[in-house]
mmCIF file of N, CA, C and O in Angstrom:
data_model
loop_
_atom_site.group_PDB
_atom_site.id
_atom_site.type_symbol
_atom_site.label_atom_id
_atom_site.label_comp_id
_atom_site.label_asym_id
_atom_site.label_seq_id
_atom_site.Cartn_x
_atom_site.Cartn_y
_atom_site.Cartn_z
ATOM 1 N N MET U 3 117.191 74.633 110.699
ATOM 2 C CA MET U 3 115.769 74.340 110.640
ATOM 3 C C MET U 3 115.003 75.631 110.343
ATOM 4 O O MET U 3 115.125 76.604 111.084
ATOM 5 N N PRO U 4 114.237 75.658 109.254
ATOM 6 C CA PRO U 4 113.493 76.874 108.919
ATOM 7 C C PRO U 4 112.372 77.153 109.917
ATOM 8 O O PRO U 4 111.813 76.242 110.521
ATOM 9 N N SER U 5 112.050 78.433 110.045
ATOM 10 C CA SER U 5 110.956 78.836 110.928
ATOM 11 C C SER U 5 109.614 78.422 110.320
ATOM 12 O O SER U 5 109.518 78.076 109.136
ATOM 13 N N ARG U 6 108.580 78.486 111.130
ATOM 14 C CA ARG U 6 107.230 78.182 110.652
ATOM 15 C C ARG U 6 106.835 79.165 109.550
ATOM 16 O O ARG U 6 106.235 78.788 108.545
ATOM 17 N N THR U 7 107.194 80.434 109.717
ATOM 18 C CA THR U 7 106.884 81.456 108.712
ATOM 19 C C THR U 7 107.563 81.127 107.387
ATOM 20 O O THR U 7 106.942 81.194 106.326
ATOM 21 N N TYR U 8 108.843 80.752 107.463
ATOM 22 C CA TYR U 8 109.593 80.390 106.262
ATOM 23 C C TYR U 8 108.908 79.215 105.554
ATOM 24 O O TYR U 8 108.735 79.227 104.328
ATOM 25 N N SER U 9 108.514 78.219 106.313
ATOM 26 C CA SER U 9 107.847 77.042 105.745
ATOM 27 C C SER U 9 106.533 77.416 105.069
ATOM 28 O O SER U 9 106.207 76.880 104.001
ATOM 29 N N LEU U 10 105.784 78.325 105.666
ATOM 30 C CA LEU U 10 104.520 78.766 105.057
ATOM 31 C C LEU U 10 104.770 79.566 103.774
ATOM 32 O O LEU U 10 104.044 79.401 102.790
ATOM 33 N N PHE U 11 105.789 80.404 103.760
ATOM 34 C CA PHE U 11 106.125 81.154 102.551
ATOM 35 C C PHE U 11 106.555 80.189 101.437
ATOM 36 O O PHE U 11 106.185 80.352 100.273
ATOM 37 N N ARG U 12 107.343 79.172 101.800
ATOM 38 C CA ARG U 12 107.775 78.165 100.822
ATOM 39 C C ARG U 12 106.561 77.428 100.256
ATOM 40 O O ARG U 12 106.452 77.223 99.047
ATOM 41 N N GLN U 13 105.639 77.066 101.122
ATOM 42 C CA GLN U 13 104.418 76.383 100.688
ATOM 43 C C GLN U 13 103.604 77.280 99.754
ATOM 44 O O GLN U 13 103.068 76.821 98.750
ATOM 45 N N ALA U 14 103.527 78.561 100.065
ATOM 46 C CA ALA U 14 102.783 79.504 99.227
ATOM 47 C C ALA U 14 103.395 79.606 97.832
ATOM 48 O O ALA U 14 102.678 79.643 96.831
ATOM 49 N N ILE U 15 104.729 79.640 97.748
ATOM 50 C CA ILE U 15 105.383 79.692 96.438
ATOM 51 C C ILE U 15 105.054 78.436 95.646
ATOM 52 O O ILE U 15 104.688 78.513 94.471
ATOM 53 N N ARG U 16 105.174 77.305 96.263
ATOM 54 C CA ARG U 16 104.933 76.033 95.559
ATOM 55 C C ARG U 16 103.489 75.893 95.102
ATOM 56 O O ARG U 16 103.226 75.334 94.046
ATOM 57 N N ARG U 17 102.558 76.396 95.896
ATOM 58 C CA ARG U 17 101.124 76.288 95.560
ATOM 59 C C ARG U 17 100.601 77.495 94.784
ATOM 60 O O ARG U 17 99.455 77.507 94.372
ATOM 61 N N ARG U 18 101.439 78.533 94.645
ATOM 62 C CA ARG U 18 101.004 79.817 94.064
ATOM 63 C C ARG U 18 99.796 80.342 94.846
ATOM 64 O O ARG U 18 98.785 80.734 94.301
ATOM 65 N N ALA U 19 99.957 80.320 96.173
ATOM 66 C CA ALA U 19 98.911 80.794 97.077
ATOM 67 C C ALA U 19 99.256 82.192 97.580
ATOM 68 O O ALA U 19 100.429 82.531 97.740
ATOM 69 N N GLN U 20 98.249 82.981 97.821
ATOM 70 C CA GLN U 20 98.442 84.302 98.415
ATOM 71 C C GLN U 20 98.735 84.160 99.903
ATOM 72 O O GLN U 20 98.381 83.155 100.521
ATOM 73 N N ILE U 21 99.354 85.187 100.455
ATOM 74 C CA ILE U 21 99.604 85.237 101.890
ATOM 75 C C ILE U 21 98.932 86.476 102.460
ATOM 76 O O ILE U 21 99.037 87.568 101.904
ATOM 77 N N LEU U 22 98.266 86.292 103.572
ATOM 78 C CA LEU U 22 97.732 87.377 104.377
ATOM 79 C C LEU U 22 98.536 87.351 105.664
ATOM 80 O O LEU U 22 98.640 86.298 106.316
ATOM 81 N N CYS U 23 99.156 88.477 106.030
ATOM 82 C CA CYS U 23 100.013 88.490 107.216
ATOM 83 C C CYS U 23 100.085 89.906 107.793
ATOM 84 O O CYS U 23 99.543 90.852 107.234
ATOM 85 N N THR U 24 100.794 90.017 108.896
ATOM 86 C CA THR U 24 101.084 91.315 109.499
ATOM 87 C C THR U 24 102.593 91.516 109.444
ATOM 88 O O THR U 24 103.360 90.601 109.752
ATOM 89 N N TYR U 25 103.015 92.722 109.029
ATOM 90 C CA TYR U 25 104.442 93.074 108.967
ATOM 91 C C TYR U 25 104.581 94.518 109.426
ATOM 92 O O TYR U 25 103.916 95.401 108.901
ATOM 93 N N ASP U 26 105.422 94.731 110.413
ATOM 94 C CA ASP U 26 105.609 96.076 110.992
ATOM 95 C C ASP U 26 104.291 96.719 111.402
ATOM 96 O O ASP U 26 104.085 97.917 111.230
ATOM 97 N N GLY U 27 103.367 95.905 111.902
ATOM 98 C CA GLY U 27 102.091 96.422 112.391
ATOM 99 C C GLY U 27 101.035 96.656 111.324
ATOM 100 O O GLY U 27 99.942 97.125 111.628
ATOM 101 N N TYR U 28 101.324 96.332 110.069
ATOM 102 C CA TYR U 28 100.374 96.537 108.974
ATOM 103 C C TYR U 28 99.933 95.196 108.398
ATOM 104 O O TYR U 28 100.750 94.313 108.163
ATOM 105 N N VAL U 29 98.629 95.070 108.152
ATOM 106 C CA VAL U 29 98.094 93.879 107.497
ATOM 107 C C VAL U 29 98.431 93.985 106.018
ATOM 108 O O VAL U 29 98.210 95.022 105.393
ATOM 109 N N ARG U 30 98.983 92.903 105.479
ATOM 110 C CA ARG U 30 99.413 92.917 104.081
ATOM 111 C C ARG U 30 98.884 91.694 103.343
ATOM 112 O O ARG U 30 98.817 90.604 103.895
ATOM 113 N N GLU U 31 98.544 91.900 102.080
ATOM 114 C CA GLU U 31 98.153 90.831 101.177
ATOM 115 C C GLU U 31 99.251 90.762 100.130
ATOM 116 O O GLU U 31 99.522 91.771 99.464
ATOM 117 N N LEU U 32 99.867 89.593 99.998
ATOM 118 C CA LEU U 32 101.010 89.521 99.090
ATOM 119 C C LEU U 32 101.201 88.135 98.505
ATOM 120 O O LEU U 32 100.614 87.161 98.957
ATOM 121 N N CYS U 33 102.053 88.084 97.487
ATOM 122 C CA CYS U 33 102.493 86.834 96.888
ATOM 123 C C CYS U 33 104.008 86.781 97.024
ATOM 124 O O CYS U 33 104.693 87.710 96.594
ATOM 125 N N PRO U 34 104.549 85.726 97.629
ATOM 126 C CA PRO U 34 106.005 85.609 97.762
ATOM 127 C C PRO U 34 106.615 85.188 96.425
ATOM 128 O O PRO U 34 106.111 84.285 95.770
ATOM 129 N N ILE U 35 107.691 85.844 96.036
ATOM 130 C CA ILE U 35 108.320 85.582 94.742
ATOM 131 C C ILE U 35 109.667 84.886 94.907
ATOM 132 O O ILE U 35 109.962 83.925 94.215
ATOM 133 N N ILE U 36 110.500 85.385 95.816
ATOM 134 C CA ILE U 36 111.808 84.798 96.079
ATOM 135 C C ILE U 36 111.957 84.611 97.585
ATOM 136 O O ILE U 36 111.599 85.488 98.364
ATOM 137 N N LEU U 37 112.522 83.476 97.968
ATOM 138 C CA LEU U 37 112.683 83.145 99.380
ATOM 139 C C LEU U 37 114.113 82.683 99.622
ATOM 140 O O LEU U 37 114.678 81.957 98.805
ATOM 141 N N GLY U 38 114.693 83.129 100.725
ATOM 142 C CA GLY U 38 116.047 82.714 101.041
ATOM 143 C C GLY U 38 116.576 83.404 102.284
ATOM 144 O O GLY U 38 115.829 83.605 103.245
ATOM 145 N N HIS U 39 117.855 83.806 102.234
ATOM 146 C CA HIS U 39 118.514 84.405 103.396
ATOM 147 C C HIS U 39 119.368 85.602 102.991
ATOM 148 O O HIS U 39 119.916 85.633 101.885
ATOM 149 N N SER U 40 119.481 86.542 103.886
ATOM 150 C CA SER U 40 120.404 87.675 103.781
ATOM 151 C C SER U 40 120.973 87.908 105.169
ATOM 152 O O SER U 40 120.228 87.887 106.159
ATOM 153 N N GLN U 41 122.273 88.099 105.256
ATOM 154 C CA GLN U 41 122.942 88.322 106.539
ATOM 155 C C GLN U 41 122.589 87.227 107.551
ATOM 156 O O GLN U 41 122.420 87.486 108.738
ATOM 157 N N GLY U 42 122.390 85.997 107.050
ATOM 158 C CA GLY U 42 122.086 84.868 107.909
ATOM 159 C C GLY U 42 120.652 84.808 108.408
ATOM 160 O O GLY U 42 120.319 83.954 109.218
ATOM 161 N N GLN U 43 119.793 85.707 107.932
ATOM 162 C CA GLN U 43 118.398 85.729 108.379
ATOM 163 C C GLN U 43 117.453 85.426 107.224
ATOM 164 O O GLN U 43 117.742 85.752 106.068
ATOM 165 N N GLU U 44 116.301 84.839 107.555
ATOM 166 C CA GLU U 44 115.296 84.507 106.548
ATOM 167 C C GLU U 44 114.692 85.785 105.963
ATOM 168 O O GLU U 44 114.360 86.721 106.693
ATOM 169 N N LYS U 45 114.562 85.772 104.640
ATOM 170 C CA LYS U 45 114.093 86.972 103.955
ATOM 171 C C LYS U 45 113.290 86.575 102.723
ATOM 172 O O LYS U 45 113.518 85.519 102.140
ATOM 173 N N ALA U 46 112.361 87.438 102.307
ATOM 174 C CA ALA U 46 111.550 87.158 101.125
ATOM 175 C C ALA U 46 111.325 88.430 100.310
ATOM 176 O O ALA U 46 111.104 89.507 100.861
ATOM 177 N N LEU U 47 111.390 88.258 98.997
ATOM 178 C CA LEU U 47 110.955 89.303 98.075
ATOM 179 C C LEU U 47 109.519 88.963 97.716
ATOM 180 O O LEU U 47 109.234 87.834 97.289
ATOM 181 N N THR U 48 108.623 89.901 97.918
ATOM 182 C CA THR U 48 107.200 89.658 97.701
ATOM 183 C C THR U 48 106.607 90.743 96.815
ATOM 184 O O THR U 48 107.196 91.809 96.628
ATOM 185 N N TYR U 49 105.412 90.453 96.298
ATOM 186 C CA TYR U 49 104.648 91.480 95.596
ATOM 187 C C TYR U 49 103.395 91.738 96.416
ATOM 188 O O TYR U 49 102.548 90.852 96.566
ATOM 189 N N GLN U 50 103.302 92.927 97.001
ATOM 190 C CA GLN U 50 102.143 93.283 97.812
ATOM 191 C C GLN U 50 101.094 93.920 96.915
ATOM 192 O O GLN U 50 101.344 94.923 96.261
ATOM 193 N N PHE U 51 99.904 93.332 96.908
ATOM 194 C CA PHE U 51 98.824 93.810 96.052
ATOM 195 C C PHE U 51 97.646 94.370 96.840
ATOM 196 O O PHE U 51 96.720 94.950 96.273
ATOM 197 N N GLY U 52 97.667 94.209 98.150
ATOM 198 C CA GLY U 52 96.571 94.711 98.968
ATOM 199 C C GLY U 52 97.017 94.894 100.402
ATOM 200 O O GLY U 52 98.118 94.524 100.793
ATOM 201 N N GLY U 53 96.153 95.498 101.190
ATOM 202 C CA GLY U 53 96.475 95.733 102.587
ATOM 203 C C GLY U 53 97.064 97.118 102.792
ATOM 204 O O GLY U 53 96.798 98.039 102.029
ATOM 205 N N GLN U 54 97.893 97.220 103.829
ATOM 206 C CA GLN U 54 98.413 98.518 104.245
ATOM 207 C C GLN U 54 99.933 98.513 104.255
ATOM 208 O O GLN U 54 100.560 97.464 104.224
ATOM 209 N N SER U 55 100.487 99.725 104.335
ATOM 210 C CA SER U 55 101.932 99.892 104.407
ATOM 211 C C SER U 55 102.234 101.275 104.945
ATOM 212 O O SER U 55 101.454 102.206 104.751
ATOM 213 N N SER U 56 103.372 101.421 105.601
ATOM 214 C CA SER U 56 103.757 102.742 106.111
ATOM 215 C C SER U 56 103.993 103.722 104.960
ATOM 216 O O SER U 56 103.830 104.920 105.124
ATOM 217 N N GLN U 57 104.359 103.194 103.791
ATOM 218 C CA GLN U 57 104.630 104.039 102.623
ATOM 219 C C GLN U 57 103.404 104.212 101.734
ATOM 220 O O GLN U 57 103.484 104.868 100.700
ATOM 221 N N GLY U 58 102.292 103.600 102.104
ATOM 222 C CA GLY U 58 101.132 103.583 101.232
ATOM 223 C C GLY U 58 101.330 102.503 100.178
ATOM 224 O O GLY U 58 102.419 101.964 100.030
ATOM 225 N N LEU U 59 100.295 102.192 99.449
ATOM 226 C CA LEU U 59 100.370 101.155 98.435
ATOM 227 C C LEU U 59 99.815 101.699 97.123
ATOM 228 O O LEU U 59 98.667 102.124 97.064
ATOM 229 N N PRO U 60 100.630 101.713 96.060
ATOM 230 C CA PRO U 60 100.118 102.156 94.759
ATOM 231 C C PRO U 60 98.939 101.293 94.320
ATOM 232 O O PRO U 60 98.842 100.123 94.730
ATOM 233 N N PRO U 61 98.066 101.802 93.480
ATOM 234 C CA PRO U 61 96.868 101.054 93.056
ATOM 235 C C PRO U 61 97.165 99.673 92.474
ATOM 236 O O PRO U 61 96.395 98.744 92.657
ATOM 237 N N ARG U 62 98.286 99.512 91.779
ATOM 238 C CA ARG U 62 98.595 98.214 91.159
ATOM 239 C C ARG U 62 99.480 97.343 92.043
ATOM 240 O O ARG U 62 99.855 96.255 91.656
ATOM 241 N N GLY U 63 99.870 97.830 93.221
ATOM 242 C CA GLY U 63 100.708 97.057 94.120
ATOM 243 C C GLY U 63 102.156 97.508 94.067
ATOM 244 O O GLY U 63 102.514 98.425 93.325
ATOM 245 N N ALA U 64 103.016 96.827 94.861
ATOM 246 C CA ALA U 64 104.421 97.216 94.946
ATOM 247 C C ALA U 64 105.267 96.042 95.420
ATOM 248 O O ALA U 64 104.795 95.171 96.149
ATOM 249 N N TRP U 65 106.543 96.051 95.019
ATOM 250 C CA TRP U 65 107.502 95.065 95.495
ATOM 251 C C TRP U 65 107.862 95.376 96.940
ATOM 252 O O TRP U 65 108.069 96.536 97.286
ATOM 253 N N ARG U 66 107.943 94.338 97.780
ATOM 254 C CA ARG U 66 108.307 94.512 99.187
ATOM 255 C C ARG U 66 109.336 93.458 99.575
ATOM 256 O O ARG U 66 109.217 92.282 99.231
ATOM 257 N N CYS U 67 110.330 93.880 100.314
ATOM 258 C CA CYS U 67 111.373 93.004 100.825
ATOM 259 C C CYS U 67 111.109 92.837 102.324
ATOM 260 O O CYS U 67 111.075 93.822 103.059
ATOM 261 N N LEU U 68 110.900 91.607 102.772
ATOM 262 C CA LEU U 68 110.494 91.366 104.156
ATOM 263 C C LEU U 68 111.493 90.498 104.908
ATOM 264 O O LEU U 68 111.916 89.446 104.413
ATOM 265 N N TRP U 69 111.845 90.914 106.119
ATOM 266 C CA TRP U 69 112.568 90.058 107.057
ATOM 267 C C TRP U 69 111.509 89.171 107.686
ATOM 268 O O TRP U 69 110.563 89.665 108.317
ATOM 269 N N LEU U 70 111.618 87.881 107.534
ATOM 270 C CA LEU U 70 110.557 86.986 108.013
ATOM 271 C C LEU U 70 110.422 86.983 109.521
ATOM 272 O O LEU U 70 109.356 86.651 110.048
ATOM 273 N N SER U 71 111.449 87.394 110.255
ATOM 274 C CA SER U 71 111.345 87.481 111.715
ATOM 275 C C SER U 71 110.355 88.563 112.143
ATOM 276 O O SER U 71 109.886 88.560 113.275
ATOM 277 N N LYS U 72 110.024 89.478 111.251
ATOM 278 C CA LYS U 72 109.064 90.548 111.555
ATOM 279 C C LYS U 72 107.653 90.241 111.062
ATOM 280 O O LYS U 72 106.745 91.048 111.214
ATOM 281 N N VAL U 73 107.471 89.079 110.437
ATOM 282 C CA VAL U 73 106.171 88.672 109.896
ATOM 283 C C VAL U 73 105.425 87.861 110.945
ATOM 284 O O VAL U 73 106.002 86.999 111.601
ATOM 285 N N SER U 74 104.134 88.140 111.103
ATOM 286 C CA SER U 74 103.312 87.366 112.039
ATOM 287 C C SER U 74 101.930 87.123 111.431
ATOM 288 O O SER U 74 101.588 87.689 110.396
ATOM 289 N N GLU U 75 101.165 86.293 112.094
ATOM 290 C CA GLU U 75 99.782 85.990 111.701
ATOM 291 C C GLU U 75 99.681 85.594 110.232
ATOM 292 O O GLU U 75 98.819 86.088 109.500
ATOM 293 N N VAL U 76 100.532 84.676 109.799
ATOM 294 C CA VAL U 76 100.578 84.244 108.401
ATOM 295 C C VAL U 76 99.459 83.268 108.096
ATOM 296 O O VAL U 76 99.264 82.294 108.818
ATOM 297 N N ARG U 77 98.729 83.556 107.031
ATOM 298 C CA ARG U 77 97.691 82.647 106.535
ATOM 299 C C ARG U 77 97.835 82.531 105.027
ATOM 300 O O ARG U 77 98.023 83.546 104.348
ATOM 301 N N LEU U 78 97.737 81.326 104.502
ATOM 302 C CA LEU U 78 97.701 81.121 103.067
ATOM 303 C C LEU U 78 96.257 81.135 102.611
ATOM 304 O O LEU U 78 95.367 80.724 103.364
ATOM 305 N N ARG U 79 96.034 81.616 101.405
ATOM 306 C CA ARG U 79 94.682 81.590 100.858
ATOM 307 C C ARG U 79 94.751 81.483 99.342
ATOM 308 O O ARG U 79 95.742 81.852 98.720
ATOM 309 N N ASN U 80 93.682 80.967 98.780
ATOM 310 C CA ASN U 80 93.575 80.874 97.329
ATOM 311 C C ASN U 80 93.211 82.241 96.775
ATOM 312 O O ASN U 80 92.580 83.047 97.453
ATOM 313 N N GLY U 81 93.594 82.482 95.562
ATOM 314 C CA GLY U 81 93.269 83.742 94.907
ATOM 315 C C GLY U 81 94.201 83.978 93.737
ATOM 316 O O GLY U 81 95.129 83.196 93.488
ATOM 317 N N LEU U 82 93.969 85.042 93.015
ATOM 318 C CA LEU U 82 94.787 85.391 91.864
ATOM 319 C C LEU U 82 96.236 85.598 92.265
ATOM 320 O O LEU U 82 96.508 86.230 93.290
ATOM 321 N N TRP U 83 97.160 85.087 91.474
ATOM 322 C CA TRP U 83 98.596 85.256 91.723
ATOM 323 C C TRP U 83 99.040 86.602 91.151
ATOM 324 O O TRP U 83 98.699 86.948 90.026
ATOM 325 N N HIS U 84 99.789 87.352 91.925
ATOM 326 C CA HIS U 84 100.280 88.675 91.501
ATOM 327 C C HIS U 84 101.803 88.677 91.515
ATOM 328 O O HIS U 84 102.408 88.294 92.508
ATOM 329 N N GLU U 85 102.401 89.137 90.412
ATOM 330 C CA GLU U 85 103.860 89.221 90.328
ATOM 331 C C GLU U 85 104.337 90.608 89.946
ATOM 332 O O GLU U 85 105.533 90.847 89.921
ATOM 333 N N GLY U 86 103.458 91.496 89.601
ATOM 334 C CA GLY U 86 103.883 92.803 89.139
ATOM 335 C C GLY U 86 104.358 92.705 87.702
ATOM 336 O O GLY U 86 104.561 91.625 87.162
ATOM 337 N N ASP U 87 104.551 93.845 87.081
ATOM 338 C CA ASP U 87 104.952 93.824 85.676
ATOM 339 C C ASP U 87 106.147 94.729 85.402
ATOM 340 O O ASP U 87 106.464 95.025 84.274
ATOM 341 N N ASN U 88 106.827 95.160 86.450
ATOM 342 C CA ASN U 88 107.946 96.080 86.248
ATOM 343 C C ASN U 88 109.257 95.457 86.710
ATOM 344 O O ASN U 88 109.843 95.857 87.686
ATOM 345 N N HIS U 89 109.732 94.482 85.959
ATOM 346 C CA HIS U 89 110.984 93.792 86.267
ATOM 347 C C HIS U 89 112.145 94.503 85.569
ATOM 348 O O HIS U 89 112.784 93.946 84.696
ATOM 349 N N THR U 90 112.423 95.727 85.949
ATOM 350 C CA THR U 90 113.442 96.496 85.239
ATOM 351 C C THR U 90 114.829 96.367 85.847
ATOM 352 O O THR U 90 115.805 96.652 85.181
ATOM 353 N N GLN U 91 114.924 95.954 87.103
ATOM 354 C CA GLN U 91 116.221 95.846 87.761
ATOM 355 C C GLN U 91 116.350 94.502 88.461
ATOM 356 O O GLN U 91 115.364 93.932 88.907
ATOM 357 N N PRO U 92 117.576 93.992 88.574
ATOM 358 C CA PRO U 92 117.771 92.747 89.328
ATOM 359 C C PRO U 92 117.406 92.955 90.797
ATOM 360 O O PRO U 92 117.570 94.048 91.331
ATOM 361 N N GLN U 93 116.920 91.912 91.433
ATOM 362 C CA GLN U 93 116.555 92.031 92.845
ATOM 363 C C GLN U 93 117.812 92.068 93.706
ATOM 364 O O GLN U 93 118.798 91.420 93.408
ATOM 365 N N GLY U 94 117.763 92.809 94.775
ATOM 366 C CA GLY U 94 118.870 92.879 95.717
ATOM 367 C C GLY U 94 118.414 92.550 97.123
ATOM 368 O O GLY U 94 119.143 92.765 98.077
ATOM 369 N N CYS U 95 117.227 92.021 97.237
ATOM 370 C CA CYS U 95 116.617 91.741 98.534
ATOM 371 C C CYS U 95 117.198 90.493 99.185
ATOM 372 O O CYS U 95 117.600 90.523 100.342
ATOM 373 N N VAL U 96 117.221 89.396 98.462
ATOM 374 C CA VAL U 96 117.620 88.095 99.004
ATOM 375 C C VAL U 96 118.999 87.733 98.460
ATOM 376 O O VAL U 96 119.160 87.543 97.254
ATOM 377 N N GLU U 97 119.982 87.630 99.348
ATOM 378 C CA GLU U 97 121.358 87.329 98.925
ATOM 379 C C GLU U 97 121.525 85.863 98.515
ATOM 380 O O GLU U 97 122.117 85.564 97.484
ATOM 381 N N GLU U 98 121.053 84.938 99.350
ATOM 382 C CA GLU U 98 121.151 83.498 99.070
ATOM 383 C C GLU U 98 119.757 82.979 98.756
ATOM 384 O O GLU U 98 118.938 82.798 99.653
ATOM 385 N N VAL U 99 119.477 82.756 97.484
ATOM 386 C CA VAL U 99 118.142 82.366 97.038
ATOM 387 C C VAL U 99 117.941 80.869 97.227
ATOM 388 O O VAL U 99 118.716 80.056 96.728
ATOM 389 N N ASP U 100 116.892 80.525 97.960
ATOM 390 C CA ASP U 100 116.522 79.137 98.184
ATOM 391 C C ASP U 100 115.462 78.706 97.176
ATOM 392 O O ASP U 100 115.502 77.616 96.637
ATOM 393 N N LEU U 101 114.511 79.596 96.916
ATOM 394 C CA LEU U 101 113.377 79.275 96.054
ATOM 395 C C LEU U 101 112.951 80.527 95.300
ATOM 396 O O LEU U 101 112.885 81.603 95.883
ATOM 397 N N ASP U 102 112.702 80.360 94.007
ATOM 398 C CA ASP U 102 112.260 81.477 93.159
ATOM 399 C C ASP U 102 111.084 80.990 92.341
ATOM 400 O O ASP U 102 111.137 79.917 91.738
ATOM 401 N N VAL U 103 110.018 81.773 92.299
ATOM 402 C CA VAL U 103 108.827 81.375 91.566
ATOM 403 C C VAL U 103 109.111 81.306 90.057
ATOM 404 O O VAL U 103 108.455 80.569 89.334
ATOM 405 N N ASN U 104 110.119 82.026 89.601
ATOM 406 C CA ASN U 104 110.488 82.059 88.187
ATOM 407 C C ASN U 104 111.262 80.789 87.817
ATOM 408 O O ASN U 104 112.365 80.577 88.319
ATOM 409 N N PRO U 105 110.729 79.944 86.925
ATOM 410 C CA PRO U 105 111.440 78.718 86.556
ATOM 411 C C PRO U 105 112.773 78.981 85.833
ATOM 412 O O PRO U 105 113.654 78.144 85.849
ATOM 413 N N GLN U 106 112.929 80.143 85.215
ATOM 414 C CA GLN U 106 114.181 80.525 84.560
ATOM 415 C C GLN U 106 114.972 81.505 85.425
ATOM 416 O O GLN U 106 115.641 82.397 84.916
ATOM 417 N N SER U 107 114.925 81.329 86.709
ATOM 418 C CA SER U 107 115.572 82.237 87.645
ATOM 419 C C SER U 107 117.055 82.413 87.350
ATOM 420 O O SER U 107 117.794 81.435 87.226
ATOM 421 N N PRO U 108 117.523 83.664 87.284
ATOM 422 C CA PRO U 108 118.955 83.907 87.107
ATOM 423 C C PRO U 108 119.729 83.824 88.429
ATOM 424 O O PRO U 108 120.943 83.968 88.442
ATOM 425 N N TYR U 109 119.040 83.565 89.543
ATOM 426 C CA TYR U 109 119.657 83.607 90.873
ATOM 427 C C TYR U 109 120.116 82.239 91.381
ATOM 428 O O TYR U 109 120.514 82.114 92.530
ATOM 429 N N LYS U 110 120.028 81.221 90.549
ATOM 430 C CA LYS U 110 120.470 79.872 90.900
ATOM 431 C C LYS U 110 119.907 79.389 92.242
ATOM 432 O O LYS U 110 120.651 79.123 93.191
ATOM 433 N N PRO U 111 118.560 79.311 92.344
ATOM 434 C CA PRO U 111 117.965 78.859 93.604
ATOM 435 C C PRO U 111 118.376 77.425 93.955
ATOM 436 O O PRO U 111 118.614 76.603 93.070
ATOM 437 N N LYS U 112 118.445 77.144 95.252
ATOM 438 C CA LYS U 112 118.837 75.833 95.735
ATOM 439 C C LYS U 112 117.764 74.781 95.494
ATOM 440 O O LYS U 112 118.040 73.605 95.396
ATOM 441 N N ARG U 113 116.502 75.227 95.407
ATOM 442 C CA ARG U 113 115.374 74.306 95.195
ATOM 443 C C ARG U 113 114.509 74.826 94.057
ATOM 444 O O ARG U 113 114.524 75.983 93.727
ATOM 445 N N ARG U 114 113.717 73.944 93.497
ATOM 446 C CA ARG U 114 112.781 74.309 92.433
ATOM 447 C C ARG U 114 111.389 74.446 93.035
ATOM 448 O O ARG U 114 111.018 73.699 93.925
ATOM 449 N N SER U 115 110.632 75.390 92.501
ATOM 450 C CA SER U 115 109.247 75.543 92.981
ATOM 451 C C SER U 115 108.376 74.540 92.254
ATOM 452 O O SER U 115 107.370 74.154 92.660
#
């Protein structure tokens, strides 16, 4: 049974909705791109376009890999969808892909967005 956080991330992918949440004590604004599991735990590859981070956030945003067990205060909201534009390497964040926003996903997701 997926967690409430996992369900909200899945809903955000399907609706192309932004997520506002807290991760490692920092408020983050992001769009979830890939959702699934790694090492038996829920995980998401996201594009963070606003908010804070321990590493700082470049002006155009950055890719972030999140353990969903560390995510709290999740809210979905309408707004521009952000995916980033630097897809130069395959993702290594999510081992078992459940959902991918990319309809031509090379990761063979279990479900379609």
